[in-house]
Amino acid sequence: LSSRSYCIVFCIFTFLNYYHLTLNMGTKINSGNVATPFRNEVKAAVERLKASGIEAPLLVGLLANGDPAAKKYAEWTGKACRADGLRYELREIEDPIDVESELRKANDDPNVHGIIVYYPIFGQVESFSGSSQDDYLRDSVSYKCDVEGLCHTYRSNLFRNVRFLDHPYNSKKCLLPCKALSVVKILEACEGCYDKTKVPGKQTEGKIVTIINRSEIVGRPLAAMLANDGADVYSVDIDSIFLFRGGKLQKVDDETVESCVRKSNIVITGVPTKAYRLPTEWIQKNTTVVNVASFKNVDEEALLKIEGVQYVPMVGKVTVAMLERNLMRLYENFHHPDRRLKALREDEEQRMKKKEHVEAEEEKGPWFGSPMQVYNAIVVTAILALLIAKK
């Protein structure tokens, strides 16, 4: 071959080799594309309310810490809400001890339709009312205003796989924790994670998931949600590994983080420290990796060299979209004027039924009939008692 022909052949070979490598490299998923349809649904719902002369729902944020991440999240929330036509009010509280009283005020205010508390406030400081003061505050948010879906009502329903608040009517869907829900929606959009041809509860059947986080906000509810959808889920914490399978939870002592990750189709990282890196050699081909931490828990460059990998580096935009979606669901469940009118009518019907029952009982008279009947019964009982005593 001439030098010119050799150069052409070399260039073609290099191009084909590069094309082959590129074709088999991993894919980085932009979560913003997942968030857009949900935010468009919210915008359309708000427009329908306004067209009917109804004011947009109001979300109140309570911020009582100097955490930059919490403040940034509050800013994102407000910006997104206003962009989508929702009302948002941030209430900054100087002394954390006042958060509970401000929370109670918001719970009782009929003009407030959703509440978000930006944690951490007290961190793991103990509480007389629960394992920590922050946990106590989470459970103090009314289920009618809990836009994060983290209060006891929604958490307990999630862990028992109860999907409605008003069984057997099933007209009010339970809320799901918005950050965990954002991961589910992202996985639904990723190729090969959810099988929508199957019925709900079996759409992740056959999948193995590892979640490296067991917080109350993300790891724990996310593990339950994916297990409720049919997956086997390994929940990894600093000192233990649990397996969620078929509605049951069991501790596993014969697994390591490495063994769990190596067998997983889906890996979710949520370690809140800059120093942590998940070894990419544990990740298998065609695995979906989602990072929910504020720090990158994996070497992105090395990860994307693995064939067929789908990588989602951030979930923040989808989390905000799920927050807005939860606010709209709360509004439809409890705060819409039609729903409030219906609730008032139902309360009035219950009150009338109770009143009618009491009046019916009063008309019957006392259970013992007349005073003369009571007198006769006492006399007869006394005579019988004397006769028995003489025998």
mmCIF file of C-alpha atoms in Angstrom:
data_model
loop_
_atom_site.group_PDB
_atom_site.id
_atom_site.type_symbol
_atom_site.label_atom_id
_atom_site.label_comp_id
_atom_site.label_asym_id
_atom_site.label_seq_id
_atom_site.Cartn_x
_atom_site.Cartn_y
_atom_site.Cartn_z
ATOM 1 C CA LEU A 1 0.000 0.000 0.000
ATOM 2 C CA SER A 2 1.090 3.527 -0.722
ATOM 3 C CA SER A 3 1.536 5.890 2.196
ATOM 4 C CA ARG A 4 -1.632 7.708 1.121
ATOM 5 C CA SER A 5 -3.671 4.490 1.014
ATOM 6 C CA TYR A 6 -2.231 3.456 4.353
ATOM 7 C CA CYS A 7 -3.329 6.764 5.899
ATOM 8 C CA ILE A 8 -6.860 6.350 4.520
ATOM 9 C CA VAL A 9 -7.129 2.786 5.853
ATOM 10 C CA PHE A 10 -5.767 3.883 9.219
ATOM 11 C CA CYS A 11 -8.258 6.770 9.459
ATOM 12 C CA ILE A 12 -11.179 4.503 8.548
ATOM 13 C CA PHE A 13 -10.072 1.904 11.115
ATOM 14 C CA THR A 14 -9.667 4.582 13.797
ATOM 15 C CA PHE A 15 -13.106 6.031 13.023
ATOM 16 C CA LEU A 16 -14.800 2.618 13.117
ATOM 17 C CA ASN A 17 -13.065 1.751 16.359
ATOM 18 C CA TYR A 18 -14.096 5.085 17.907
ATOM 19 C CA TYR A 19 -17.653 4.640 16.617
ATOM 20 C CA HIS A 20 -17.805 1.141 18.104
ATOM 21 C CA LEU A 21 -16.539 2.404 21.470
ATOM 22 C CA THR A 22 -18.943 5.349 21.435
ATOM 23 C CA LEU A 23 -21.842 3.106 20.509
ATOM 24 C CA ASN A 24 -21.165 0.873 23.486
ATOM 25 C CA MET A 25 -20.385 3.584 26.032
ATOM 26 C CA GLY A 26 -22.750 4.556 28.797
ATOM 27 C CA THR A 27 -25.414 7.237 28.506
ATOM 28 C CA LYS A 28 -25.805 10.270 30.728
ATOM 29 C CA ILE A 29 -29.477 11.046 31.386
ATOM 30 C CA ASN A 30 -30.670 14.636 31.770
ATOM 31 C CA SER A 31 -33.284 14.504 34.559
ATOM 32 C CA GLY A 32 -34.677 17.861 33.418
ATOM 33 C CA ASN A 33 -36.284 16.072 30.466
ATOM 34 C CA VAL A 34 -38.095 13.794 32.929
ATOM 35 C CA ALA A 35 -39.341 16.750 34.983
ATOM 36 C CA THR A 36 -40.778 18.774 32.076
ATOM 37 C CA PRO A 37 -43.980 16.742 31.381
ATOM 38 C CA PHE A 38 -44.923 16.744 35.080
ATOM 39 C CA ARG A 39 -44.400 20.485 35.390
ATOM 40 C CA ASN A 40 -46.492 21.023 32.249
ATOM 41 C CA GLU A 41 -49.313 19.017 33.881
ATOM 42 C CA VAL A 42 -49.109 21.266 36.950
ATOM 43 C CA LYS A 43 -49.195 24.418 34.810
ATOM 44 C CA ALA A 44 -52.273 23.166 32.969
ATOM 45 C CA ALA A 45 -54.054 22.301 36.244
ATOM 46 C CA VAL A 46 -53.304 25.760 37.673
ATOM 47 C CA GLU A 47 -54.613 27.405 34.506
ATOM 48 C CA ARG A 48 -57.866 25.434 34.815
ATOM 49 C CA LEU A 49 -58.279 26.656 38.403
ATOM 50 C CA LYS A 50 -57.641 30.264 37.432
ATOM 51 C CA ALA A 51 -60.090 29.984 34.518
ATOM 52 C CA SER A 52 -62.729 28.956 37.091
ATOM 53 C CA GLY A 53 -61.927 31.973 39.248
ATOM 54 C CA ILE A 54 -60.022 29.923 41.849
ATOM 55 C CA GLU A 55 -56.704 31.145 43.237
ATOM 56 C CA ALA A 56 -53.634 28.927 42.749
ATOM 57 C CA PRO A 57 -52.623 26.645 45.657
ATOM 58 C CA LEU A 58 -50.246 28.110 48.256
ATOM 59 C CA LEU A 59 -47.098 26.284 49.401
ATOM 60 C CA VAL A 60 -45.434 27.549 52.600
ATOM 61 C CA GLY A 61 -41.774 26.786 53.272
ATOM 62 C CA LEU A 62 -40.323 26.876 56.806
ATOM 63 C CA LEU A 63 -36.567 27.529 56.940
ATOM 64 C CA ALA A 64 -34.779 27.630 60.289
ATOM 65 C CA ASN A 65 -31.198 26.675 59.567
ATOM 66 C CA GLY A 66 -28.096 28.046 57.896
ATOM 67 C CA ASP A 67 -27.514 24.960 55.761
ATOM 68 C CA PRO A 68 -26.551 26.201 52.255
ATOM 69 C CA ALA A 69 -28.125 23.133 50.601
ATOM 70 C CA ALA A 70 -31.451 23.755 52.391
ATOM 71 C CA LYS A 71 -31.401 27.413 51.420
ATOM 72 C CA LYS A 72 -30.605 26.561 47.807
ATOM 73 C CA TYR A 73 -33.437 24.010 47.748
ATOM 74 C CA ALA A 74 -35.807 26.663 49.130
ATOM 75 C CA GLU A 75 -34.746 29.045 46.345
ATOM 76 C CA TRP A 76 -35.256 26.381 43.664
ATOM 77 C CA THR A 77 -38.668 25.523 45.090
ATOM 78 C CA GLY A 78 -39.847 29.133 45.055
ATOM 79 C CA LYS A 79 -38.503 29.805 41.567
ATOM 80 C CA ALA A 80 -40.124 26.655 40.116
ATOM 81 C CA CYS A 81 -43.476 27.260 41.825
ATOM 82 C CA ARG A 82 -43.729 30.821 40.600
ATOM 83 C CA ALA A 83 -42.705 29.771 37.077
ATOM 84 C CA ASP A 84 -45.520 27.188 37.032
ATOM 85 C CA GLY A 85 -48.191 29.545 38.387
ATOM 86 C CA LEU A 86 -48.228 28.277 41.984
ATOM 87 C CA ARG A 87 -47.988 30.551 45.018
ATOM 88 C CA TYR A 88 -44.991 30.117 47.322
ATOM 89 C CA GLU A 89 -44.171 31.802 50.614
ATOM 90 C CA LEU A 90 -40.885 31.251 52.467
ATOM 91 C CA ARG A 91 -41.056 31.866 56.219
ATOM 92 C CA GLU A 92 -37.591 32.151 57.750
ATOM 93 C CA ILE A 93 -37.467 31.448 61.494
ATOM 94 C CA GLU A 94 -34.567 32.805 63.527
ATOM 95 C CA ASP A 95 -34.842 30.475 66.531
ATOM 96 C CA PRO A 96 -35.345 26.753 65.712
ATOM 97 C CA ILE A 97 -37.318 26.334 68.933
ATOM 98 C CA ASP A 98 -40.115 28.388 67.307
ATOM 99 C CA VAL A 99 -40.500 26.035 64.319
ATOM 100 C CA GLU A 100 -43.138 23.873 66.014
ATOM 101 C CA SER A 101 -45.426 26.810 66.839
ATOM 102 C CA GLU A 102 -45.044 28.215 63.298
ATOM 103 C CA LEU A 103 -45.789 24.767 61.918
ATOM 104 C CA ARG A 104 -48.981 24.527 63.999
ATOM 105 C CA LYS A 105 -50.101 27.925 62.703
ATOM 106 C CA ALA A 106 -49.572 26.827 59.115
ATOM 107 C CA ASN A 107 -51.390 23.517 59.751
ATOM 108 C CA ASP A 108 -54.436 25.380 61.068
ATOM 109 C CA ASP A 109 -54.504 28.082 58.387
ATOM 110 C CA PRO A 110 -57.200 27.221 55.784
ATOM 111 C CA ASN A 111 -55.384 29.411 53.248
ATOM 112 C CA VAL A 112 -52.280 27.187 53.361
ATOM 113 C CA HIS A 113 -52.528 24.158 51.090
ATOM 114 C CA GLY A 114 -49.049 22.672 51.454
ATOM 115 C CA ILE A 115 -46.139 22.850 53.897
ATOM 116 C CA ILE A 116 -42.465 22.002 53.402
ATOM 117 C CA VAL A 117 -39.978 22.107 56.271
ATOM 118 C CA TYR A 118 -36.339 22.418 55.225
ATOM 119 C CA TYR A 119 -34.212 19.964 57.190
ATOM 120 C CA PRO A 120 -31.942 19.503 59.033
ATOM 121 C CA ILE A 121 -33.032 21.807 61.837
ATOM 122 C CA PHE A 122 -32.028 19.947 64.991
ATOM 123 C CA GLY A 123 -30.274 17.027 63.272
ATOM 124 C CA GLN A 124 -30.223 14.013 65.561
ATOM 125 C CA VAL A 125 -30.874 15.995 68.748
ATOM 126 C CA GLU A 126 -33.059 13.788 70.945
ATOM 127 C CA SER A 127 -36.700 14.587 71.555
ATOM 128 C CA PHE A 128 -39.094 13.643 74.346
ATOM 129 C CA SER A 129 -41.658 12.938 71.621
ATOM 130 C CA GLY A 130 -39.603 10.717 69.293
ATOM 131 C CA SER A 131 -36.177 9.482 68.274
ATOM 132 C CA SER A 132 -35.124 12.991 67.223
ATOM 133 C CA GLN A 133 -36.624 16.475 67.169
ATOM 134 C CA ASP A 134 -36.569 16.575 63.363
ATOM 135 C CA ASP A 135 -38.485 13.271 63.237
ATOM 136 C CA TYR A 136 -41.019 14.750 65.666
ATOM 137 C CA LEU A 137 -41.466 17.799 63.416
ATOM 138 C CA ARG A 138 -41.944 15.577 60.347
ATOM 139 C CA ASP A 139 -44.785 13.792 62.121
ATOM 140 C CA SER A 140 -46.279 17.117 63.248
ATOM 141 C CA VAL A 141 -47.063 18.252 59.693
ATOM 142 C CA SER A 142 -50.761 17.680 58.969
ATOM 143 C CA TYR A 143 -51.369 14.946 56.394
ATOM 144 C CA LYS A 144 -53.648 17.459 54.661
ATOM 145 C CA CYS A 145 -50.662 19.781 54.095
ATOM 146 C CA ASP A 146 -47.666 17.426 54.017
ATOM 147 C CA VAL A 147 -46.343 18.091 50.526
ATOM 148 C CA GLU A 148 -43.230 15.981 51.203
ATOM 149 C CA GLY A 149 -45.258 12.889 52.122
ATOM 150 C CA LEU A 150 -43.071 12.206 55.171
ATOM 151 C CA CYS A 151 -45.532 12.345 58.082
ATOM 152 C CA HIS A 152 -46.522 9.168 59.945
ATOM 153 C CA THR A 153 -49.777 8.692 57.999
ATOM 154 C CA TYR A 154 -48.086 8.573 54.602
ATOM 155 C CA ARG A 155 -44.985 6.683 55.781
ATOM 156 C CA SER A 156 -46.977 3.934 57.491
ATOM 157 C CA ASN A 157 -49.259 3.579 54.455
ATOM 158 C CA LEU A 158 -46.220 3.313 52.185
ATOM 159 C CA PHE A 159 -44.582 0.580 54.265
ATOM 160 C CA ARG A 160 -47.898 -1.341 54.324
ATOM 161 C CA ASN A 161 -48.393 -0.727 50.577
ATOM 162 C CA VAL A 162 -51.674 1.125 51.218
ATOM 163 C CA ARG A 163 -52.228 3.403 48.234
ATOM 164 C CA PHE A 164 -55.411 5.286 49.181
ATOM 165 C CA LEU A 165 -56.499 7.310 52.222
ATOM 166 C CA ASP A 166 -60.218 6.565 51.968
ATOM 167 C CA HIS A 167 -60.663 2.818 51.472
ATOM 168 C CA PRO A 168 -63.002 1.433 50.143
ATOM 169 C CA TYR A 169 -63.935 4.541 48.099
ATOM 170 C CA ASN A 170 -60.332 5.002 46.854
ATOM 171 C CA SER A 171 -60.838 8.582 45.701
ATOM 172 C CA LYS A 172 -57.891 10.091 47.638
ATOM 173 C CA LYS A 173 -54.471 8.780 46.662
ATOM 174 C CA CYS A 174 -51.731 8.741 49.300
ATOM 175 C CA LEU A 175 -48.777 11.040 48.811
ATOM 176 C CA LEU A 176 -45.298 9.592 48.339
ATOM 177 C CA PRO A 177 -42.038 11.214 49.549
ATOM 178 C CA CYS A 178 -41.114 13.562 46.718
ATOM 179 C CA LYS A 179 -37.377 12.796 46.490
ATOM 180 C CA ALA A 180 -37.906 9.030 46.510
ATOM 181 C CA LEU A 181 -40.769 9.462 44.037
ATOM 182 C CA SER A 182 -38.478 11.461 41.743
ATOM 183 C CA VAL A 183 -36.123 8.460 41.517
ATOM 184 C CA VAL A 184 -39.027 6.165 40.620
ATOM 185 C CA LYS A 185 -40.172 8.533 37.857
ATOM 186 C CA ILE A 186 -36.611 8.720 36.514
ATOM 187 C CA LEU A 187 -36.345 4.913 36.506
ATOM 188 C CA GLU A 188 -39.682 4.691 34.703
ATOM 189 C CA ALA A 189 -38.166 6.894 31.980
ATOM 190 C CA CYS A 190 -34.933 4.863 31.762
ATOM 191 C CA GLU A 191 -34.840 1.968 29.347
ATOM 192 C CA GLY A 192 -35.330 -1.500 30.834
ATOM 193 C CA CYS A 193 -36.057 -0.537 34.451
ATOM 194 C CA TYR A 194 -39.878 -0.644 34.514
ATOM 195 C CA ASP A 195 -42.072 -2.968 32.456
ATOM 196 C CA LYS A 196 -45.286 -1.020 31.871
ATOM 197 C CA THR A 197 -46.927 -4.027 30.186
ATOM 198 C CA LYS A 198 -47.241 -5.604 33.641
ATOM 199 C CA VAL A 199 -49.812 -4.681 36.285
ATOM 200 C CA PRO A 200 -48.846 -2.241 39.084
ATOM 201 C CA GLY A 201 -46.946 -4.085 41.795
ATOM 202 C CA LYS A 202 -45.083 -6.275 39.297
ATOM 203 C CA GLN A 203 -43.463 -3.719 36.981
ATOM 204 C CA THR A 204 -39.950 -4.161 38.473
ATOM 205 C CA GLU A 205 -40.335 -7.908 39.015
ATOM 206 C CA GLY A 206 -37.054 -9.722 38.423
ATOM 207 C CA LYS A 207 -34.947 -6.597 39.006
ATOM 208 C CA ILE A 208 -32.311 -6.350 41.730
ATOM 209 C CA VAL A 209 -31.726 -2.906 43.224
ATOM 210 C CA THR A 210 -29.054 -1.667 45.632
ATOM 211 C CA ILE A 211 -29.672 1.594 47.506
ATOM 212 C CA ILE A 212 -26.682 2.977 49.394
ATOM 213 C CA ASN A 213 -28.648 5.160 51.790
ATOM 214 C CA ARG A 214 -31.225 4.368 54.465
ATOM 215 C CA SER A 215 -32.395 7.805 55.528
ATOM 216 C CA GLU A 216 -36.042 8.495 56.379
ATOM 217 C CA ILE A 217 -36.222 11.029 53.547
ATOM 218 C CA VAL A 218 -34.824 8.982 50.648
ATOM 219 C CA GLY A 219 -33.373 5.531 51.198
ATOM 220 C CA ARG A 220 -36.005 3.922 53.383
ATOM 221 C CA PRO A 221 -39.119 5.054 51.449
ATOM 222 C CA LEU A 222 -37.435 4.438 48.086
ATOM 223 C CA ALA A 223 -36.590 0.862 49.083
ATOM 224 C CA ALA A 224 -40.218 0.269 50.066
ATOM 225 C CA MET A 225 -41.546 1.832 46.836
ATOM 226 C CA LEU A 226 -39.348 -0.270 44.549
ATOM 227 C CA ALA A 227 -40.078 -3.417 46.569
ATOM 228 C CA ASN A 228 -43.813 -2.634 46.359
ATOM 229 C CA ASP A 229 -43.351 -2.535 42.580
ATOM 230 C CA GLY A 230 -41.846 -6.046 42.585
ATOM 231 C CA ALA A 231 -38.062 -5.624 42.853
ATOM 232 C CA ASP A 232 -35.652 -7.251 45.289
ATOM 233 C CA VAL A 233 -34.045 -4.280 47.063
ATOM 234 C CA TYR A 234 -30.835 -4.276 49.081
ATOM 235 C CA SER A 235 -30.831 -1.371 51.542
ATOM 236 C CA VAL A 236 -27.253 -0.523 52.530
ATOM 237 C CA ASP A 237 -26.307 1.549 55.562
ATOM 238 C CA ILE A 238 -22.993 2.162 57.269
ATOM 239 C CA ASP A 239 -23.227 -0.970 59.446
ATOM 240 C CA SER A 240 -25.878 -3.267 57.943
ATOM 241 C CA ILE A 241 -27.616 -4.563 54.823
ATOM 242 C CA PHE A 242 -31.335 -5.364 54.640
ATOM 243 C CA LEU A 243 -33.288 -7.055 51.865
ATOM 244 C CA PHE A 244 -36.808 -5.915 50.943
ATOM 245 C CA ARG A 245 -38.588 -8.702 49.085
ATOM 246 C CA GLY A 246 -42.278 -9.438 48.591
ATOM 247 C CA GLY A 247 -43.428 -7.086 51.339
ATOM 248 C CA LYS A 248 -40.980 -8.557 53.865
ATOM 249 C CA LEU A 249 -37.819 -7.090 55.359
ATOM 250 C CA GLN A 250 -34.900 -9.215 56.510
ATOM 251 C CA LYS A 251 -31.332 -8.555 57.570
ATOM 252 C CA VAL A 252 -28.691 -10.277 55.454
ATOM 253 C CA ASP A 253 -25.305 -11.112 56.967
ATOM 254 C CA ASP A 254 -23.902 -13.059 54.014
ATOM 255 C CA GLU A 255 -23.773 -10.081 51.611
ATOM 256 C CA THR A 256 -21.384 -7.166 51.208
ATOM 257 C CA VAL A 257 -21.864 -3.845 49.452
ATOM 258 C CA GLU A 258 -19.742 -5.177 46.598
ATOM 259 C CA SER A 259 -21.724 -8.409 46.210
ATOM 260 C CA CYS A 260 -25.015 -6.476 46.210
ATOM 261 C CA VAL A 261 -23.837 -3.940 43.621
ATOM 262 C CA ARG A 262 -22.332 -6.594 41.329
ATOM 263 C CA LYS A 263 -25.640 -8.449 41.036
ATOM 264 C CA SER A 264 -27.801 -5.307 40.682
ATOM 265 C CA ASN A 265 -29.592 -4.005 37.585
ATOM 266 C CA ILE A 266 -30.155 -0.660 39.337
ATOM 267 C CA VAL A 267 -27.805 1.103 41.784
ATOM 268 C CA ILE A 268 -28.805 4.250 43.692
ATOM 269 C CA THR A 269 -26.171 6.208 45.603
ATOM 270 C CA GLY A 270 -27.006 8.701 48.331
ATOM 271 C CA VAL A 271 -23.938 9.065 50.547
ATOM 272 C CA PRO A 272 -23.831 12.651 51.896
ATOM 273 C CA THR A 273 -20.055 13.058 51.886
ATOM 274 C CA LYS A 274 -17.598 14.322 49.291
ATOM 275 C CA ALA A 275 -15.047 11.619 50.092
ATOM 276 C CA TYR A 276 -17.215 8.635 49.130
ATOM 277 C CA ARG A 277 -16.742 6.989 45.721
ATOM 278 C CA LEU A 278 -18.495 3.830 44.607
ATOM 279 C CA PRO A 279 -15.902 1.599 42.871
ATOM 280 C CA THR A 280 -16.901 1.524 39.185
ATOM 281 C CA GLU A 281 -15.422 -1.972 38.739
ATOM 282 C CA TRP A 282 -18.413 -3.273 40.712
ATOM 283 C CA ILE A 283 -20.871 -1.900 38.142
ATOM 284 C CA GLN A 284 -21.949 -4.419 35.516
ATOM 285 C CA LYS A 285 -22.900 -3.789 31.883
ATOM 286 C CA ASN A 286 -26.367 -2.302 31.235
ATOM 287 C CA THR A 287 -26.777 -1.119 34.848
ATOM 288 C CA THR A 288 -28.744 2.039 35.643
ATOM 289 C CA VAL A 289 -27.009 4.253 38.220
ATOM 290 C CA VAL A 290 -28.813 7.161 39.920
ATOM 291 C CA ASN A 291 -27.027 9.597 42.236
ATOM 292 C CA VAL A 292 -29.345 11.286 44.770
ATOM 293 C CA ALA A 293 -26.597 12.782 46.935
ATOM 294 C CA SER A 294 -25.571 16.428 46.707
ATOM 295 C CA PHE A 295 -22.041 15.096 46.013
ATOM 296 C CA LYS A 296 -21.081 12.842 43.104
ATOM 297 C CA ASN A 297 -20.733 9.369 44.616
ATOM 298 C CA VAL A 298 -19.163 7.847 41.497
ATOM 299 C CA ASP A 299 -16.419 8.626 38.978
ATOM 300 C CA GLU A 300 -18.570 9.758 36.069
ATOM 301 C CA GLU A 301 -15.887 9.442 33.411
ATOM 302 C CA ALA A 302 -15.008 5.864 34.385
ATOM 303 C CA LEU A 303 -18.672 4.897 34.777
ATOM 304 C CA LEU A 304 -19.652 6.072 31.293
ATOM 305 C CA LYS A 305 -16.993 3.808 29.779
ATOM 306 C CA ILE A 306 -19.001 0.772 30.897
ATOM 307 C CA GLU A 307 -21.134 -0.667 28.121
ATOM 308 C CA GLY A 308 -24.856 0.053 28.291
ATOM 309 C CA VAL A 309 -24.757 2.008 31.562
ATOM 310 C CA GLN A 310 -27.427 4.660 32.099
ATOM 311 C CA TYR A 311 -26.268 7.341 34.548
ATOM 312 C CA VAL A 312 -28.391 10.021 36.207
ATOM 313 C CA PRO A 313 -26.095 12.437 38.086
ATOM 314 C CA MET A 314 -28.801 14.624 39.699
ATOM 315 C CA VAL A 315 -32.481 14.323 40.634
ATOM 316 C CA GLY A 316 -33.184 17.851 41.909
ATOM 317 C CA LYS A 317 -35.340 19.071 39.011
ATOM 318 C CA VAL A 318 -37.567 16.006 39.173
ATOM 319 C CA THR A 319 -37.800 16.307 42.977
ATOM 320 C CA VAL A 320 -39.176 19.849 42.633
ATOM 321 C CA ALA A 321 -41.629 18.635 39.960
ATOM 322 C CA MET A 322 -42.840 15.900 42.336
ATOM 323 C CA LEU A 323 -43.180 18.504 45.094
ATOM 324 C CA GLU A 324 -45.474 20.556 42.849
ATOM 325 C CA ARG A 325 -47.381 17.414 41.852
ATOM 326 C CA ASN A 326 -47.885 16.515 45.521
ATOM 327 C CA LEU A 327 -49.155 20.043 46.226
ATOM 328 C CA MET A 328 -51.770 19.680 43.488
ATOM 329 C CA ARG A 329 -52.808 16.291 44.871
ATOM 330 C CA LEU A 330 -53.222 17.741 48.381
ATOM 331 C CA TYR A 331 -55.305 20.545 46.902
ATOM 332 C CA GLU A 332 -57.562 18.122 45.040
ATOM 333 C CA ASN A 333 -57.840 15.774 48.040
ATOM 334 C CA PHE A 334 -58.607 18.350 50.745
ATOM 335 C CA HIS A 335 -58.568 22.032 49.756
ATOM 336 C CA HIS A 336 -60.440 22.491 46.483
ATOM 337 C CA PRO A 337 -63.686 24.434 47.132
ATOM 338 C CA ASP A 338 -65.764 21.556 45.731
ATOM 339 C CA ARG A 339 -63.970 19.068 47.994
ATOM 340 C CA ARG A 340 -64.405 21.295 51.052
ATOM 341 C CA LEU A 341 -68.111 21.723 50.296
ATOM 342 C CA LYS A 342 -68.486 17.962 49.963
ATOM 343 C CA ALA A 343 -66.653 17.428 53.272
ATOM 344 C CA LEU A 344 -68.953 19.929 55.007
ATOM 345 C CA ARG A 345 -72.024 18.144 53.631
ATOM 346 C CA GLU A 346 -70.670 14.774 54.795
ATOM 347 C CA ASP A 347 -69.945 16.173 58.270
ATOM 348 C CA GLU A 348 -73.466 17.604 58.452
ATOM 349 C CA GLU A 349 -74.964 14.267 57.384
ATOM 350 C CA GLN A 350 -72.984 12.466 60.077
ATOM 351 C CA ARG A 351 -74.076 15.025 62.677
ATOM 352 C CA MET A 352 -77.740 14.623 61.715
ATOM 353 C CA LYS A 353 -77.516 10.824 61.820
ATOM 354 C CA LYS A 354 -76.011 10.996 65.294
ATOM 355 C CA LYS A 355 -78.706 13.429 66.441
ATOM 356 C CA GLU A 356 -81.469 11.187 65.057
ATOM 357 C CA HIS A 357 -79.975 8.183 66.818
ATOM 358 C CA VAL A 358 -79.856 10.011 70.168
ATOM 359 C CA GLU A 359 -83.446 11.217 69.768
ATOM 360 C CA ALA A 360 -84.628 7.699 68.867
ATOM 361 C CA GLU A 361 -82.954 6.310 71.976
ATOM 362 C CA GLU A 362 -84.552 8.999 74.143
ATOM 363 C CA GLU A 363 -88.007 8.178 72.752
ATOM 364 C CA LYS A 364 -87.591 4.578 73.819
ATOM 365 C CA GLY A 365 -87.351 5.764 77.405
ATOM 366 C CA PRO A 366 -84.964 4.362 80.035
ATOM 367 C CA TRP A 367 -83.810 0.757 79.620
ATOM 368 C CA PHE A 368 -85.546 -0.299 82.848
ATOM 369 C CA GLY A 369 -89.088 0.764 81.801
ATOM 370 C CA SER A 370 -90.992 2.421 84.701
ATOM 371 C CA PRO A 371 -89.909 2.989 88.343
ATOM 372 C CA MET A 372 -92.618 0.507 89.485
ATOM 373 C CA GLN A 373 -90.989 -2.231 87.414
ATOM 374 C CA VAL A 374 -87.656 -1.516 89.090
ATOM 375 C CA TYR A 375 -89.336 -1.683 92.552
ATOM 376 C CA ASN A 376 -91.015 -5.009 91.761
ATOM 377 C CA ALA A 377 -87.734 -6.448 90.446
ATOM 378 C CA ILE A 378 -85.869 -5.464 93.628
ATOM 379 C CA VAL A 379 -88.568 -6.918 95.901
ATOM 380 C CA VAL A 380 -88.720 -10.222 94.005
ATOM 381 C CA THR A 381 -84.907 -10.476 94.008
ATOM 382 C CA ALA A 382 -84.813 -9.857 97.801
ATOM 383 C CA ILE A 383 -87.501 -12.521 98.520
ATOM 384 C CA LEU A 384 -85.674 -15.078 96.398
ATOM 385 C CA ALA A 385 -82.438 -14.303 98.168
ATOM 386 C CA LEU A 386 -84.091 -14.851 101.621
ATOM 387 C CA LEU A 387 -85.640 -18.151 100.556
ATOM 388 C CA ILE A 388 -82.302 -19.408 99.250
ATOM 389 C CA ALA A 389 -80.587 -18.304 102.490
ATOM 390 C CA LYS A 390 -83.144 -20.224 104.677
ATOM 391 C CA LYS A 391 -82.493 -23.421 102.730
#
